[in-house]
Coordinates of C-alpha atoms in Angstrom, one line a residue:
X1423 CA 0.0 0.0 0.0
X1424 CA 1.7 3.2 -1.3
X1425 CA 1.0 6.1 2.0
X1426 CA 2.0 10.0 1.2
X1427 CA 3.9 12.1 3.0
X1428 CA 1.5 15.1 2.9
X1429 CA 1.1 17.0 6.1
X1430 CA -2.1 18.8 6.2
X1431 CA -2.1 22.3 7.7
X1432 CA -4.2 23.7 10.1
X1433 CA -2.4 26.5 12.6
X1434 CA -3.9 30.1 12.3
X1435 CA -0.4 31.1 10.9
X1436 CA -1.1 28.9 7.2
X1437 CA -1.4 30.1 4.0
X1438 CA -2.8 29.6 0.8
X1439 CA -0.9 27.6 -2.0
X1440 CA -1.1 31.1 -4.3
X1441 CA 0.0 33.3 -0.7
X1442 CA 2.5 31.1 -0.9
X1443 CA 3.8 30.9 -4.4
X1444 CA 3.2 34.9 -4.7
X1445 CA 5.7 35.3 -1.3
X1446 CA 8.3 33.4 -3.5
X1447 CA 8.2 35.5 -6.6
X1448 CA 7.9 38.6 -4.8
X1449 CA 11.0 37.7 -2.6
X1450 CA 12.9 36.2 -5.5
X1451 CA 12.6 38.9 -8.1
X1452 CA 13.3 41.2 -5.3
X1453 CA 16.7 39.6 -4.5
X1454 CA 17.4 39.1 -8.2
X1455 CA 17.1 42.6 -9.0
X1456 CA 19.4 43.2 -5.8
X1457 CA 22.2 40.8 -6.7
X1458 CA 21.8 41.5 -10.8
X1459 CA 20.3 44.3 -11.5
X1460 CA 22.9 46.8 -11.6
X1461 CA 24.8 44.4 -13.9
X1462 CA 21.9 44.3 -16.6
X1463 CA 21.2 48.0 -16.4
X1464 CA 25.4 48.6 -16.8
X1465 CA 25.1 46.0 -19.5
X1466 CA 28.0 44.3 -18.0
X1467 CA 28.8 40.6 -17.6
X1468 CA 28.1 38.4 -15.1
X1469 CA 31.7 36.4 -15.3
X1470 CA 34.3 35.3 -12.7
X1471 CA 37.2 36.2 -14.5
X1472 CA 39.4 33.9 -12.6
X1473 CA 40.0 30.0 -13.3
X1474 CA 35.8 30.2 -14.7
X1475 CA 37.2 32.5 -17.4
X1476 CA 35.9 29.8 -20.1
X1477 CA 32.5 32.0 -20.2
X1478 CA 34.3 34.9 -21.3
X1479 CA 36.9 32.3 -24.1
X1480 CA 34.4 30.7 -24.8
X1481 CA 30.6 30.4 -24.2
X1482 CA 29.7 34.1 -24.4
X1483 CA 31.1 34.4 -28.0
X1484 CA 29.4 31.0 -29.2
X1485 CA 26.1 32.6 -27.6
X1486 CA 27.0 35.9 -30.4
X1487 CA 28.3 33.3 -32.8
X1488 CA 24.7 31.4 -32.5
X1489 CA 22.6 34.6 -32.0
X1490 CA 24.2 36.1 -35.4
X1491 CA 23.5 33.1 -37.3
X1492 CA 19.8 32.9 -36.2
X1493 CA 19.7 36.8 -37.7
X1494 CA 21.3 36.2 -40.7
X1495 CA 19.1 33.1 -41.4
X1496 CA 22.1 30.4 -41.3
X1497 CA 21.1 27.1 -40.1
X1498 CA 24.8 25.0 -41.3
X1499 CA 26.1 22.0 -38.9
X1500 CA 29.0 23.2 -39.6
X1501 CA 30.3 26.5 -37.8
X1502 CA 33.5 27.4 -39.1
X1503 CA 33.3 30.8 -36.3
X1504 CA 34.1 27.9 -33.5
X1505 CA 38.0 27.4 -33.3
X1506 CA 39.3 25.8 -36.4
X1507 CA 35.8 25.2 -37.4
X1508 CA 33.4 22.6 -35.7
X1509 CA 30.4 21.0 -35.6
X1510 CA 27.1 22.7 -33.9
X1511 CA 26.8 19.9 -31.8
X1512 CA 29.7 20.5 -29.9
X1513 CA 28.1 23.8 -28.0
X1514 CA 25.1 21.7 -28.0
X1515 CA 24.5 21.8 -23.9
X1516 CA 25.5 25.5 -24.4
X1517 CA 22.5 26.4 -26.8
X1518 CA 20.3 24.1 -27.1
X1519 CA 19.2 24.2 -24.0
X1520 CA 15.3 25.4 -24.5
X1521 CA 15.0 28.6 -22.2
X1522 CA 18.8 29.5 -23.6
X1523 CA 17.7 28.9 -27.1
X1524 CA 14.6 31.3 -26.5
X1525 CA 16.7 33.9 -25.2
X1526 CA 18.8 33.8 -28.1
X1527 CA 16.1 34.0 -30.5
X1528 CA 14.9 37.2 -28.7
X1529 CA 18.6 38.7 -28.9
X1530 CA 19.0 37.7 -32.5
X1531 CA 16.1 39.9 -33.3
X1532 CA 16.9 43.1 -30.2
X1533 CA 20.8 42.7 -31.7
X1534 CA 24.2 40.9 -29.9
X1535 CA 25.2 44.3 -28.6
X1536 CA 22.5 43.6 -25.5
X1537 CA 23.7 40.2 -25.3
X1538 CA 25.3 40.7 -21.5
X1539 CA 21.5 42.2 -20.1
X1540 CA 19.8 39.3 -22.1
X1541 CA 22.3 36.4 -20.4
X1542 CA 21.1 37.7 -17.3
X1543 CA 17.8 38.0 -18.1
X1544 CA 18.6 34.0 -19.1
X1545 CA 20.2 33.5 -15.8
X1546 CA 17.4 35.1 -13.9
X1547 CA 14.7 33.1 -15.2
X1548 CA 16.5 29.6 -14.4
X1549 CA 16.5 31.1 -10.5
X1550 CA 12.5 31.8 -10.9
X1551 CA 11.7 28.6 -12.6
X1552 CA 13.9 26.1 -10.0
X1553 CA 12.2 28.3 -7.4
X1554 CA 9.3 27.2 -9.1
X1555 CA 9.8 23.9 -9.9
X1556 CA 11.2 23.4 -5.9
X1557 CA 8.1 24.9 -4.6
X1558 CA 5.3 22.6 -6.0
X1559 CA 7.4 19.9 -5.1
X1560 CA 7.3 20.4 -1.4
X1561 CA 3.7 21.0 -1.7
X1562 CA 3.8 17.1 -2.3
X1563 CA 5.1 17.2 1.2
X1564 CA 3.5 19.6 3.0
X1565 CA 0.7 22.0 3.1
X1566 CA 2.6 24.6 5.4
X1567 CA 3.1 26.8 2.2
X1568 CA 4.8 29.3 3.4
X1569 CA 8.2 27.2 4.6
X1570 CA 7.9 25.6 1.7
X1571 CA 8.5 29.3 0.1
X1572 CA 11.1 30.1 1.9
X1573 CA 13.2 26.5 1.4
X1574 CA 12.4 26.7 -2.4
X1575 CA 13.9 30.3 -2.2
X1576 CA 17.1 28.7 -0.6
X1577 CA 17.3 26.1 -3.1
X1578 CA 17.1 29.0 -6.0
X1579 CA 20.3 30.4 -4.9
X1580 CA 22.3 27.4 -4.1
X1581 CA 25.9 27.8 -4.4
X1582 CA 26.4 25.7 -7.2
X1583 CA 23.7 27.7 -9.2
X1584 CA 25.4 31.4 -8.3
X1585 CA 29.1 29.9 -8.4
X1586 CA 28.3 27.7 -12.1
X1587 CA 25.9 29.8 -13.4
X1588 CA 28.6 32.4 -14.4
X1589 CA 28.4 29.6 -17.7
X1590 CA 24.9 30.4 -17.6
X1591 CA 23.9 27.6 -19.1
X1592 CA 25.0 25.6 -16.0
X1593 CA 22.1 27.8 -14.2
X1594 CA 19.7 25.1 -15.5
X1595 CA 21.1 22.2 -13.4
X1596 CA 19.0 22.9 -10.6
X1597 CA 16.2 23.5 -12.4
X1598 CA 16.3 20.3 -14.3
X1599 CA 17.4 18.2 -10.8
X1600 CA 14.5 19.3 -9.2
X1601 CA 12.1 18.5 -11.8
X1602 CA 13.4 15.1 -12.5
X1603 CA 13.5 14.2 -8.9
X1604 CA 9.3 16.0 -9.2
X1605 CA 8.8 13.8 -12.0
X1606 CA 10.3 10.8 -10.2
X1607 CA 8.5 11.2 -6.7
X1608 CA 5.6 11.8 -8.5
X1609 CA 5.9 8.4 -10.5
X1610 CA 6.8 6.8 -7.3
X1611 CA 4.3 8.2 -5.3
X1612 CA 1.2 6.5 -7.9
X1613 CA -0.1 3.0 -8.2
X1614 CA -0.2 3.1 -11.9
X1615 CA 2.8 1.7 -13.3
X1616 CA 2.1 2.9 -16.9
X1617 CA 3.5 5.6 -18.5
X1618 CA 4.3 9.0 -17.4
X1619 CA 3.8 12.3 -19.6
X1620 CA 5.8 14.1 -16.9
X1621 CA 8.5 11.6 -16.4
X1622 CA 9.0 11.2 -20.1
X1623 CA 9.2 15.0 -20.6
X1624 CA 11.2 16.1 -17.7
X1625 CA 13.7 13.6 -19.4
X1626 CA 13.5 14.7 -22.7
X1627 CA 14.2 18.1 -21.5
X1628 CA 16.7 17.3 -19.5
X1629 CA 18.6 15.1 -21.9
X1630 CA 17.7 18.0 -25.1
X1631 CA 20.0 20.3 -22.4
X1632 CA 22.9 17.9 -21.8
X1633 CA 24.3 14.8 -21.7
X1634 CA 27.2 16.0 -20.1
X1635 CA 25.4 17.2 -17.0
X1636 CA 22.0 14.2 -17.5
X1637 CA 23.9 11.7 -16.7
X1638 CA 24.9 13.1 -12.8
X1639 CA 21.2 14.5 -12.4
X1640 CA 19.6 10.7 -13.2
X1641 CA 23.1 8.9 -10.7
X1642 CA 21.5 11.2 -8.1
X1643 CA 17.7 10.0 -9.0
X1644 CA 18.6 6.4 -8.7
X1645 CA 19.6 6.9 -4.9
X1646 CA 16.9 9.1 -4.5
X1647 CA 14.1 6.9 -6.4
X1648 CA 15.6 3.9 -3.9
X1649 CA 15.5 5.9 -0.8
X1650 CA 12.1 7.1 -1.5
X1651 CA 10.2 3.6 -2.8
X1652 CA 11.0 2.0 0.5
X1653 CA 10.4 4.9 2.6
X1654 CA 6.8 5.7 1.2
X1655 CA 6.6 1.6 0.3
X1656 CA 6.7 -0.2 4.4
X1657 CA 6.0 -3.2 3.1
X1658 CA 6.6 -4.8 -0.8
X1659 CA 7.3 -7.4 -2.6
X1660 CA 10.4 -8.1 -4.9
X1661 CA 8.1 -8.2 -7.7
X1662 CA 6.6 -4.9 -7.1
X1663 CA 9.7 -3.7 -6.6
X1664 CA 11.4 -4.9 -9.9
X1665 CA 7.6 -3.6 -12.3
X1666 CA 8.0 0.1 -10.7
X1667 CA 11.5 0.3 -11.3
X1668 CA 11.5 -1.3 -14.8
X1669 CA 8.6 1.2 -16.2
X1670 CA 9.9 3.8 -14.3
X1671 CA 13.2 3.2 -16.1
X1672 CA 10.8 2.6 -19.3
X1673 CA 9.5 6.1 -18.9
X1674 CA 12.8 7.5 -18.6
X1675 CA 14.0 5.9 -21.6
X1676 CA 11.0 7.0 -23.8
X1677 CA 12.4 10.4 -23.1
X1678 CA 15.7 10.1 -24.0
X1679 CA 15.4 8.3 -27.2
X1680 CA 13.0 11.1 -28.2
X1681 CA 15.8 13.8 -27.6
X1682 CA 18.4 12.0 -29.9
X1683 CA 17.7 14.0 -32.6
X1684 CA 19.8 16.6 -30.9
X1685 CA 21.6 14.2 -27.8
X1686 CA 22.8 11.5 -30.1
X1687 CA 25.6 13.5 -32.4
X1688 CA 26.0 15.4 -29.3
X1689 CA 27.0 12.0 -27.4
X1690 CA 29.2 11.4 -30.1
X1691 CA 30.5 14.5 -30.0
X1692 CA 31.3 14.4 -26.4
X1693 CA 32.7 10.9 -26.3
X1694 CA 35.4 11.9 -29.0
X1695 CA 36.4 14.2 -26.7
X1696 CA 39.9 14.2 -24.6
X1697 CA 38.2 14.6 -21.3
X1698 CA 36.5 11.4 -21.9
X1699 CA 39.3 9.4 -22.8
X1700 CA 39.8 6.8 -26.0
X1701 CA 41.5 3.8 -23.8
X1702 CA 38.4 3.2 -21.6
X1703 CA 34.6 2.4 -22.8
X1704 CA 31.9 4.6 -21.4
X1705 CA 30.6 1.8 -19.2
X1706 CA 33.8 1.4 -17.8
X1707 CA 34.6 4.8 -17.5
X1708 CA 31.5 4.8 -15.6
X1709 CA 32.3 1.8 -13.4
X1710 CA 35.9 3.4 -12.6
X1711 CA 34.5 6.8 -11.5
X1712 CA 31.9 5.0 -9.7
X1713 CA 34.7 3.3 -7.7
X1714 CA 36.0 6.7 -6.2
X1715 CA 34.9 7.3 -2.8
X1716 CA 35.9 10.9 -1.1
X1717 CA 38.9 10.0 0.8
X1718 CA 38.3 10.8 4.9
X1719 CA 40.8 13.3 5.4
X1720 CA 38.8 15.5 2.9
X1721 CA 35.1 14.9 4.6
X1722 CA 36.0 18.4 7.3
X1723 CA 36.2 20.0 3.7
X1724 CA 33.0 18.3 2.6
X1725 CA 31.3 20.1 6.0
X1726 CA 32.6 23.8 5.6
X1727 CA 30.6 23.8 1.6
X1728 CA 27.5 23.9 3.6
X1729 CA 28.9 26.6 5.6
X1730 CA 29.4 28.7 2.2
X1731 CA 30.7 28.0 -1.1
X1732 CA 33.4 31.1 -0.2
X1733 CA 34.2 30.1 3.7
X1734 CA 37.6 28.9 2.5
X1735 CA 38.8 31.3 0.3
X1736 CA 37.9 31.3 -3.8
X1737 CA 40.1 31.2 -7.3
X1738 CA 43.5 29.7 -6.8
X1739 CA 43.2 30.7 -3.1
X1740 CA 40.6 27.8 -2.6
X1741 CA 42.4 25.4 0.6
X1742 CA 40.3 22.7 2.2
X1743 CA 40.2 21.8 5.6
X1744 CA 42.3 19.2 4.9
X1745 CA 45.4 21.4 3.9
X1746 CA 45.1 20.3 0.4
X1747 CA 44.7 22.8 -2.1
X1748 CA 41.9 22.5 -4.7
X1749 CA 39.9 24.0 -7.8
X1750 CA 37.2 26.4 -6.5
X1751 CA 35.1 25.7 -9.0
X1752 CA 35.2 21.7 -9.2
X1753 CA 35.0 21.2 -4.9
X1754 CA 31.6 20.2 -3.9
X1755 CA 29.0 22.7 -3.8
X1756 CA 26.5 22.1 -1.2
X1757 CA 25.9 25.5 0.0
X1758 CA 21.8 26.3 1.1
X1759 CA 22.2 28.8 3.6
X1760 CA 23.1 27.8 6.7
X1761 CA 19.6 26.9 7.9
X1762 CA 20.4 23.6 5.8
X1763 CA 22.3 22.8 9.1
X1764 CA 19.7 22.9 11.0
X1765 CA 17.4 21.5 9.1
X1766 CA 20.3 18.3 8.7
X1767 CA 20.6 18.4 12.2
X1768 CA 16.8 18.0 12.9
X1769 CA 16.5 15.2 10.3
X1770 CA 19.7 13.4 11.8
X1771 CA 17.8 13.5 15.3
X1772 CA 14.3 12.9 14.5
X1773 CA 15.4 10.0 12.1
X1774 CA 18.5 8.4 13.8
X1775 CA 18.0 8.6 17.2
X1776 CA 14.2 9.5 18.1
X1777 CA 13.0 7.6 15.8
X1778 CA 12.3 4.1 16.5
X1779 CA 11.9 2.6 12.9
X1780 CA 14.9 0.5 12.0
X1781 CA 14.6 1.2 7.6
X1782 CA 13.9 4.9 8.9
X1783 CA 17.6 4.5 10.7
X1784 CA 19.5 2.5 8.3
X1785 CA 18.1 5.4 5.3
X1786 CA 19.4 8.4 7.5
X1787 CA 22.8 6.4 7.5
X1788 CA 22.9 5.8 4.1
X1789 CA 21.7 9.7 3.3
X1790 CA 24.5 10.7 5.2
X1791 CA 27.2 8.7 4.0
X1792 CA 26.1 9.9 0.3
X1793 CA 26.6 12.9 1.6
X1794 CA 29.7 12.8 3.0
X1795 CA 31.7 10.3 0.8
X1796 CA 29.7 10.5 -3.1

């Protein structure tokens, strides 16, 4: 018997779902126009010019290059503006991404010279939609609206989407995380094991906008889609078990094979390429990476990234706790604000030691140790 997690409301302090949703625009445009609005009215970039400085090298002037082509009406594979000349599907997760490819349309027609205000204007509407997104998903959760405002708001601006999103098209990983895991818990959550219009969407969309990122938003939805059937599933059978996950897998599949029209000769693109590697297949690529743990020494350095992406210095100036220096950029992100403490603090307590379910227990363990060591 599936069971939801819903909390009904009922204190004198609730608000409506709209309240609730209006709260979050109002206090997200508000601190959008804070953090980037002098930036868009300057027309300036929003770039680190540090050890990020491959938005300024290179993504800003593919987003011209694309922009300019979409004016003058050219529609060629082959780009011979990028390098030496390459093919289109090698920016592929740096234009095609749907929102970023609707932006550029509207800049190809306003002109490349407001290309900075429009990027912003991109990066500020990834922020409103994860916001989004985030907050319809806790309503799943909870009918206490109004903390569900206020946590989607912390998810908005997470560190990784104010420290990455300098590429700006890195701003839609969090949008896309949280709707998959949406789609996921929503798939989970139902008794019908048939197909899914939102599963098989949130996949297309999120494979259309990269393989290079899809692949570590679905590694994360596997633990999650685990941890979630047997917490909302108390008692199951193997073979329930194995016909959810298999058409939920279906679903997801459906999805990306109806991407490929754009992922494929990206794939292709990507696997050529020297970050990959030619000595080692993908799957065993995949298996190797999968075999690297966080080493101990570097799980203090692990706990300060909640603290704030910037606690331990940024650039080349980046050291973890561990005495070990490191790139500022590719150390974990896991900044919320630091009410995520508490609120880990409170789960950790409520789960591991009040709690007097032993699956309950052994799930806190393993959520932790994903946290600490993955």
């Amino acid at each position: 018997m599936i069971t939801r997690d819903r909390q009904a409301g009922g204190g004198s302090g609730d608000i409506k779902r709209w309240q609730g949703l209006v709260f979050l625009l109002v206090m997200t445009i508000t601190t959008l126009i804070l953090v980037f609005g002098k930036l868009a009215y300057d027309g300036k970039e929003y770039i680190y010019a540090d050890v990020g400085s491959d938005t300024a090298e290179s993504y800003l002037p593919t987003y011209v290059s694309f922009a300019d082509n979409l004016f003058n009406g050219k529609n060629d594979i082959w780009v011979a503006e990028y390098g030496l000349g390459n093919t289109i599907y090698s920016k592929s997760a740096s234009v095609m991404e749907p929102i970023l490819m609707l932006v550029l349309m509207i800049t190809s027609l306003v002109g490349t010279a407001h290309i900075s205000t429009m990027l912003i204007v991109y990066k500020c509407l990834t922020v409103i939609g994860a916001a989004i997104i985030c907050y319809f998903f806790l309503n799943m959760f909870s009918e206490h609206y109004l903390p569900s405002a206020l946590v989607a708001y912390i998810y908005a601006f997470n560190g990784f989407s104010i420290v990455w999103g300098q590429h700006y098209f890195f701003s839609c990983y969090g949008l896309y995380a949280i709707l998959v895991i949406f789609a996921v818990e929503k798939y989970i959550r139902s008794e019908k094991n048939g197909p899914s219009v939102f599963l098989i969407f949130a996949s297309f969309l999120c494979m259309l906008y990269t393989a290079y990122l899809t692949y570590m938003i679905y590694l994360t939805m596997i633990a999650y889609s685990l941890i979630r059937y047997f917490s909302i599933n108390k008692k199951t059978s193997f073979s329930k078990f194995l016909v959810k996950f298999f058409n939920l897998g279906l679903n997801i599949v459906i999805g990306f094979l109806l991407s490929m029209f754009v992922a494929y000769p990206a794939i292709n693109v990507l696997m050529g390429s020297g970050r990959v590697g030619q000595d080692t297949s993908a799957i065993g690529l995949l298996i190797q990476n999968l075999k690297v743990w966080t080493p101990i020494k570097s799980v203090p350095a692990v706990l300060q990234r909640f603290l704030s992406s910037n606690y331990m210095g940024i650039d080349s100036e980046y050291i973890a706790l561990d005495g070990v220096g490191g790139n500022f950029y590719e150390a974990i992100h896991l900044f919320f604000s630091v009410f995520v403490l508490v609120f880990l603090i409170q789960y950790i307590y409520q789960e591991l030691l009040k709690g007097n379910n032993t699956k309950n227990r052994i799930l806190c363990i393993v959520s932790i140790l994903l946290f600490l060591f993955c």
